[in-house]
XYZ file of C-alpha atoms in Angstrom:
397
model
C -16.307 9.899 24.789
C -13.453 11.571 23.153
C -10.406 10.121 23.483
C -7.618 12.454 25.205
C -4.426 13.661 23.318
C -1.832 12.161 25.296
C -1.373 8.733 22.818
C -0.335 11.238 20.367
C 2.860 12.206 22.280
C 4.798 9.482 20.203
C 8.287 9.953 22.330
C 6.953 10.064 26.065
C 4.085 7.155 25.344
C 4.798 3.620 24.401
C 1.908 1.632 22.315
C 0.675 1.802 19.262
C 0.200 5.384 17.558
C -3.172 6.815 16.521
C -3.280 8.343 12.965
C -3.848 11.933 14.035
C -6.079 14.237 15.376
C -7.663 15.392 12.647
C -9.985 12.190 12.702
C -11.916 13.842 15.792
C -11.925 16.921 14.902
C -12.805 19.814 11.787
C -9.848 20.866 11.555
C -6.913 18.863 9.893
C -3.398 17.869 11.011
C -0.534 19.606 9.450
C -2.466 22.403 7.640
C -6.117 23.872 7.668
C -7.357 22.934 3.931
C -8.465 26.428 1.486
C -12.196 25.661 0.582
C -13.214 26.903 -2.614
C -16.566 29.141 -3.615
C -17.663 24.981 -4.706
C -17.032 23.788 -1.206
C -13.763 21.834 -2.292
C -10.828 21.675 -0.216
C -7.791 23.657 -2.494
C -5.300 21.449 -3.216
C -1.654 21.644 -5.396
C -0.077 17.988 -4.647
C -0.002 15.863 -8.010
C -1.397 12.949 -8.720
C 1.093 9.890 -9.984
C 0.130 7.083 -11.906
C 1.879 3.834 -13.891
C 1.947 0.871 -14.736
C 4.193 -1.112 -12.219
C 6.570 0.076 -9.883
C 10.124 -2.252 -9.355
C 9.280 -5.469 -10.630
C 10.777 -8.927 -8.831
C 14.117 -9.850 -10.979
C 14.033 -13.035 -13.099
C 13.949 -15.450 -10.671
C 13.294 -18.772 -13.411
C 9.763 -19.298 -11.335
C 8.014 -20.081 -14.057
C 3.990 -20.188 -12.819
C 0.256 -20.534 -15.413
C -0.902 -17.108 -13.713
C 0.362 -13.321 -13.745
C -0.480 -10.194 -13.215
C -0.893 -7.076 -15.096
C -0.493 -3.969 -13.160
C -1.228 -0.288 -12.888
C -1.197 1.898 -9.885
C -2.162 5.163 -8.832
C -1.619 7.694 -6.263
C -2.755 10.688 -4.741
C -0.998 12.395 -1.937
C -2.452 15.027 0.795
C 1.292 16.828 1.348
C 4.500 16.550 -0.046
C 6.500 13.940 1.417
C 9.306 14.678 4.080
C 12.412 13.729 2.264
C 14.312 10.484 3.588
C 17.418 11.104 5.451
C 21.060 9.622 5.301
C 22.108 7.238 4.375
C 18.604 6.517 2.351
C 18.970 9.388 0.387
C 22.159 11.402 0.107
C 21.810 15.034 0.034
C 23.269 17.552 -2.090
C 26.897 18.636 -0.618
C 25.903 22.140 1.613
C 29.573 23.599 1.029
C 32.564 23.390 -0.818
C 34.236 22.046 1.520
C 32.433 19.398 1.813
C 34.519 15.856 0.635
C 34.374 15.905 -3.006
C 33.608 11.935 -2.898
C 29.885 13.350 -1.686
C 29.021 15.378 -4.472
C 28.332 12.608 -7.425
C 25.933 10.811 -4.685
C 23.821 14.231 -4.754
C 22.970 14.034 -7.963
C 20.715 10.791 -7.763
C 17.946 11.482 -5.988
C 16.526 7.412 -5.761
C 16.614 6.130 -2.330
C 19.076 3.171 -1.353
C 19.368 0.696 1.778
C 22.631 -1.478 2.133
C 23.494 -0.415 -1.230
C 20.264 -2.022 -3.429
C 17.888 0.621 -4.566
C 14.823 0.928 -2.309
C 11.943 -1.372 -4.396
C 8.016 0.757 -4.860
C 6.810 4.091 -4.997
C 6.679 6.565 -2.295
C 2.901 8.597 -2.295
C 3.118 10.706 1.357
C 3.464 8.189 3.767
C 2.043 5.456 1.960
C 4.365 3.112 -0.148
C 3.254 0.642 -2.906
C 4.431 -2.272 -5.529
C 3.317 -3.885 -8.070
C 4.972 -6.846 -10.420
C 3.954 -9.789 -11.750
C 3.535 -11.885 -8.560
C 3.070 -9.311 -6.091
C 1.467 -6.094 -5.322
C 1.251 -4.158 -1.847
C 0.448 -1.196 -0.467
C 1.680 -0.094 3.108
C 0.102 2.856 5.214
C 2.739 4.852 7.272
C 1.124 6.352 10.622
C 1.541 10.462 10.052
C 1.890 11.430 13.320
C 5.050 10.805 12.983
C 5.796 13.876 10.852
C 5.150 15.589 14.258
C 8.734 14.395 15.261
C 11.851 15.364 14.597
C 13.341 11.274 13.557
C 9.746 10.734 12.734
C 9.994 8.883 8.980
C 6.478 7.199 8.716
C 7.062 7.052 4.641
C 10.314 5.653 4.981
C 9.478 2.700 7.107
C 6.699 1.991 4.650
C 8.578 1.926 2.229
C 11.506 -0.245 3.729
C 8.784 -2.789 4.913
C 7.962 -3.162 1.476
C 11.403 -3.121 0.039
C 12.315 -6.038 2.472
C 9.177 -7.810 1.889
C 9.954 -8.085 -1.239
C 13.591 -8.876 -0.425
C 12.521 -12.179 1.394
C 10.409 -13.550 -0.999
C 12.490 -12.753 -3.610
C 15.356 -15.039 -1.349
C 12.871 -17.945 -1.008
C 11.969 -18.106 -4.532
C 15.636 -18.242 -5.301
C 16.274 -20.946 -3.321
C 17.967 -24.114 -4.855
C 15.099 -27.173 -3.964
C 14.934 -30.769 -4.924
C 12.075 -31.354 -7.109
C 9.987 -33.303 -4.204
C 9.888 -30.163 -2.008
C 8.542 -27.206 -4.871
C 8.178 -23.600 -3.609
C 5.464 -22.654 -1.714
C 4.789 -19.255 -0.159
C 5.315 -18.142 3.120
C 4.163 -15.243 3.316
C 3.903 -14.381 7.161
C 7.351 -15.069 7.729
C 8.788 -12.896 4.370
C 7.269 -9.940 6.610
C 8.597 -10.891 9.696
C 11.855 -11.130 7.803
C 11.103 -7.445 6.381
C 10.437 -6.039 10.028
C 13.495 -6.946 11.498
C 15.728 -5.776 8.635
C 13.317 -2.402 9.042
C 14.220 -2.280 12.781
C 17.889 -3.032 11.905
C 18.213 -0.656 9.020
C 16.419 2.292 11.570
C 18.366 1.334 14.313
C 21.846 2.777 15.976
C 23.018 6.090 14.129
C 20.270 5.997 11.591
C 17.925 6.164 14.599
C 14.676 6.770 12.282
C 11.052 6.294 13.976
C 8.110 5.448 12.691
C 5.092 2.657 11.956
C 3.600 1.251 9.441
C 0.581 -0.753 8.310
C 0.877 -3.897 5.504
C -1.338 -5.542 3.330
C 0.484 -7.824 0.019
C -1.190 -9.953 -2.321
C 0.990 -13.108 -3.907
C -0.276 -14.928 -6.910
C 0.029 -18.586 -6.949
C -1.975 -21.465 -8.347
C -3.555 -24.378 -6.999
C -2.711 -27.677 -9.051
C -5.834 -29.835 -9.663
C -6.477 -32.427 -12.580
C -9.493 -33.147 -14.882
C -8.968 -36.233 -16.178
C -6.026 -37.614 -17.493
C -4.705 -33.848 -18.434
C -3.621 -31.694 -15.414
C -4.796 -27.843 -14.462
C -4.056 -25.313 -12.409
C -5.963 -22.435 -11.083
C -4.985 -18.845 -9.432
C -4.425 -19.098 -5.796
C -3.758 -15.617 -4.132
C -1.912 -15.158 -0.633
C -3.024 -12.337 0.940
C -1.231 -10.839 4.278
C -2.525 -7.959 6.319
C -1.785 -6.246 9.107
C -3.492 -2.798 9.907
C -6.575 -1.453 7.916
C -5.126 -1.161 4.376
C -6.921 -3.919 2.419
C -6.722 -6.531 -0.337
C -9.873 -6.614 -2.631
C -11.151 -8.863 -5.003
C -13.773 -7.654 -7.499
C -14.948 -9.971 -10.644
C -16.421 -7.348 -13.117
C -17.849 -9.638 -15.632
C -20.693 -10.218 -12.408
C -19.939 -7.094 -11.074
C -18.834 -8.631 -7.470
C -16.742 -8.453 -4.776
C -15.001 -12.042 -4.036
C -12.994 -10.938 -1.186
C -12.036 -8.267 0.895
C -9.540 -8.397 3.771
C -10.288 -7.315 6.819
C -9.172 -4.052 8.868
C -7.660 -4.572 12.209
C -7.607 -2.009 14.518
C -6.313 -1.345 18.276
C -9.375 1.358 18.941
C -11.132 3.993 16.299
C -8.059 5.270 14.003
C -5.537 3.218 15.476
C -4.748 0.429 13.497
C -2.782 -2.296 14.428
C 1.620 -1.345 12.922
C 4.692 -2.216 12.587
C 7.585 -0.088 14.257
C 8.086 2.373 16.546
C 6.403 1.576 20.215
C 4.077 -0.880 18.453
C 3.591 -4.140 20.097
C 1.913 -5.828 17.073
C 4.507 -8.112 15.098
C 3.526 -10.269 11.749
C 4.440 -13.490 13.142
C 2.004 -12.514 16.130
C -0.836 -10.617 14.299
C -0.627 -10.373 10.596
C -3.435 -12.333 8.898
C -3.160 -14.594 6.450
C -5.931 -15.627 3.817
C -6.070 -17.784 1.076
C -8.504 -16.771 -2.046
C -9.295 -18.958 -4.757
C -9.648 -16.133 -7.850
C -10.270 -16.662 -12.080
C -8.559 -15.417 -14.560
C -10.215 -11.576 -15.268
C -10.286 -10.906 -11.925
C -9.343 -7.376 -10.719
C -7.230 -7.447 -7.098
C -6.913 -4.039 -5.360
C -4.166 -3.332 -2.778
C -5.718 0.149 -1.030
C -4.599 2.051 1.635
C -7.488 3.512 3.958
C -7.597 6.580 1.551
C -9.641 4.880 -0.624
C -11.675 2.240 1.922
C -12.078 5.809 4.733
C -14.389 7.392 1.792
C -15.791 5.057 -0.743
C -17.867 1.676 0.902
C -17.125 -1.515 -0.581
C -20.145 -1.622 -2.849
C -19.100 2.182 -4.719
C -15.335 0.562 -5.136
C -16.765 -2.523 -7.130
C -19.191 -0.424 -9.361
C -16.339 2.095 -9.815
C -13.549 -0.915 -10.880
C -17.126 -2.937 -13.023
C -17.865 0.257 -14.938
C -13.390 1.598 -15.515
C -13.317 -2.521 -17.243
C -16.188 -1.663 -19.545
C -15.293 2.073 -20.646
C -12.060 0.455 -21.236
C -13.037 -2.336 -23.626
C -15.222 0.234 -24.756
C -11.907 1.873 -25.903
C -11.651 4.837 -23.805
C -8.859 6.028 -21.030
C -5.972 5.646 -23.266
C -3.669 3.884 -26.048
C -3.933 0.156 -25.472
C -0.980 -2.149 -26.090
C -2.625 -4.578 -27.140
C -6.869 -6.572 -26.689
C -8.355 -4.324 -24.321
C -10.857 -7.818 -23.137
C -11.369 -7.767 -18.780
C -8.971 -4.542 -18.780
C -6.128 -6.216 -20.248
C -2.901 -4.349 -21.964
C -2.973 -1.328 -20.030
C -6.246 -0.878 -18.572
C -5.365 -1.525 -14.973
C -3.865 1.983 -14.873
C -6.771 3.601 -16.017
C -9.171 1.205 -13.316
C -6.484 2.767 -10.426
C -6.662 6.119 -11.186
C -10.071 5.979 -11.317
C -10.519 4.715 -8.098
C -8.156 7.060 -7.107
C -10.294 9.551 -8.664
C -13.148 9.085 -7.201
C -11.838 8.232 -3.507
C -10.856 12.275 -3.772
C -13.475 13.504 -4.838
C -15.228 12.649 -1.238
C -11.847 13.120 0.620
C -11.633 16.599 -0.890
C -15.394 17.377 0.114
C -16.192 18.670 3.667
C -19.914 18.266 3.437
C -19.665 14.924 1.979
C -20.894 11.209 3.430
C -18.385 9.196 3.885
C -17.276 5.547 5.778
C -14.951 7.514 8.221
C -17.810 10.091 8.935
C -19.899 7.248 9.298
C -17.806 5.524 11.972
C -16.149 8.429 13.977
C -20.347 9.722 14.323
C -20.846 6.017 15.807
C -17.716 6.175 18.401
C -19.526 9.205 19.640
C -16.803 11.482 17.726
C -17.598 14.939 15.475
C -16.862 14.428 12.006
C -18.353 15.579 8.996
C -17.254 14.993 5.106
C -14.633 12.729 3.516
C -10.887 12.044 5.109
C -8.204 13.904 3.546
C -5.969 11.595 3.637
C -2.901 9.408 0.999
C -5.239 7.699 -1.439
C -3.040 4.882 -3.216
C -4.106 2.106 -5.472
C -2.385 -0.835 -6.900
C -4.499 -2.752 -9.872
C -4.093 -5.978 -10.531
C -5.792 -8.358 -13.683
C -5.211 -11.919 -13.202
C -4.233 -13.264 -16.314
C -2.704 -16.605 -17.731
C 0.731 -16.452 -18.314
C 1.965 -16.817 -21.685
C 4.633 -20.240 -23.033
C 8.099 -18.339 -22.735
């Protein structure tokens, strides 16, 4: 049975929001898509990718394991510009205060003053350092609204997430009681400075999904001599998802798992939402090696490629990369190391479009809109963003 419109009247309906209404139907939300004489959906947005996004200061956490990052996005529409006081824009009139006109000129996105941390790619947000990468889903519908900021309350999510681990880590401790992650409560922390930071005149509405991955270690021994192995925290909350794929057995380790309310309504964070982390995020625990790849997706890439076509795709981007193709490497290119991430994301990214971009194509969200009893046919056009991730040892400072 299709479901009726009226959950997508975000200001008269409280609960969580559904996506949009494109899932149920042919035709998309926001725009009708060209098609082309080869049957592929015309599209003019670019395609961003790097290496990491705003890395976690210096905090003197010293830890065996890192990652090295790349990232790589792909967005369906241009993003609606954050409003003040994010992003201040340029003065409308000479008469405006002259004190405005410098803060026009920098187009980077603050909160409280601090520059907003990640990368914004439509609605979706993303991060990637040494210790943690993310990647948060905002719920488009909102666009529909006139306060509706879906891609700024990824974004803040994110920025805050980082915020609060960043505080713990900094924290002055007594050598009995080490650090240990907490990762639950750094984004409960982040949703009530998102609520707080929305809130009163900024009055900006929106959700959000979250899924972070946070490298740690695991202390063992062997022997007399002591060890440590990679430990990764993973938090989710929606139906973006952490992956782990070992390409050296071409296998997936781990994947997290989606949580929804109904068909294309995940479980959020924000506006009319009841879901909260401390409430409903998940938190795993996944023992990893060193050359392992961990993926941070939004539903872009997990709506149109199945688990099994991800690993391949990551497997085969490692070996054409020690192989020496998709770029300069800084350095041994050995598991996709010095620079090969970036080339493993956009190829993901890559091939995530291609089905998105295909109306007569097979896809995962085909596949389970047809089994909800919902018309659907070909990929979902949708954000597609990737954050790569090779576990590595760190190096002696």
């Amino acid at each position: 049975m299709i479901r009726s419109a009226p959950s997508f009247l975000l200001a008269s309906k409280s609960g969580p929001t559904r996506r949009t209404l494109s899932s149920v139907h042919p035709t998309r939300w926001h725009r009708r898509p060209q098609h082309t004489v080869g049957g592929k959906r015309s599209l003019t947005t670019p395609e961003i990718s790097g290496g990491f996004t705003t890395p976690l200061p210096d905090s003197g956490l010293q830890l065996p394991f890192r990652f090295e990052t790349g990232f790589a996005l792909f967005a369906k529409r241009t993003p609606r510009p954050f409003p003040p006081p994010f992003l201040s824009p340029p003065s409308g009139s000479f008469s405006d205060p002259l004190s405005t006109h410098h803060q026009s000129r920098d187009k980077r996105a603050f909160v409280d003053g601090e520059l907003i941390r990640g990368w914004t790619n439509g609605d979706d947000a993303v991060y990637a350092s040494d210790y943690f990468i993310c990647a948060n889903d905002g719920v488009g519908a909102w666009s529909a609204r006139p306060r509706g900021h879906a891609g700024l309350w990824s974004r803040l999510i994110l920025h805050f997430w980082v915020a609060a681990m960043q505080e713990d880590i900094e924290k002055l401790r007594t050598p009995d009681q080490p650090y240990h992650p907490d990762s639950i409560r750094y984004l409960q922390q982040a949703y009530e400075r998102t609520i707080e930071a929305t809130s009163g005149p900024n009055d900006c509405l929106g959700t959000t999904t979250a899924t972070g991955a946070q490298l740690f270690y695991k202390a063992g021994g062997s022997g007399t001599a002591p060890s440590a192995s990679p430990l990764l925290y993973v938090t989710n909350l929606g139906d973006s998802q952490v992956m782990v794929v070992r390409p050296s057995g071409q296998e997936m380790v781990y994947k997290s798992k989606e949580q929804w309310h109904w068909f294309d309504c995940p479980r959020q964070l924000g506006t009319n939402s009841p879901d909260t982390p401390t409430q409903n995020a998940v938190l795993d625990t996944v023992e990893i090696k060193e050359g392992d790849v961990v993926l941070a997706m939004t539903d872009g890439v997990i709506d149109n490629l199945w688990a099994h076509e991800i690993v391949e795709n990551v497997t085969e981007s490692v070996r054409r990369w020690e192989a020496g193709e998709g770029g300069q490497a800084s350095g041994p290119r050995k598991d996709g190391a010095n620079g090969g991430m970036t080339f493993v994301a956009q190829e993901l990214v890559n091939a995530a479009k291609q089905i998105a971009t295909d109306p007569f194509a097979e896809s995962p969200f085909m596949e389970h809109a047809i089994e909800e009893g919902l018309a659907s046919e070909g990929g979902k056009l949708d954000d597609i963003s990737v954050v790569a991730a090779l576990c590595r040892r760190s190096t002696p400072p």
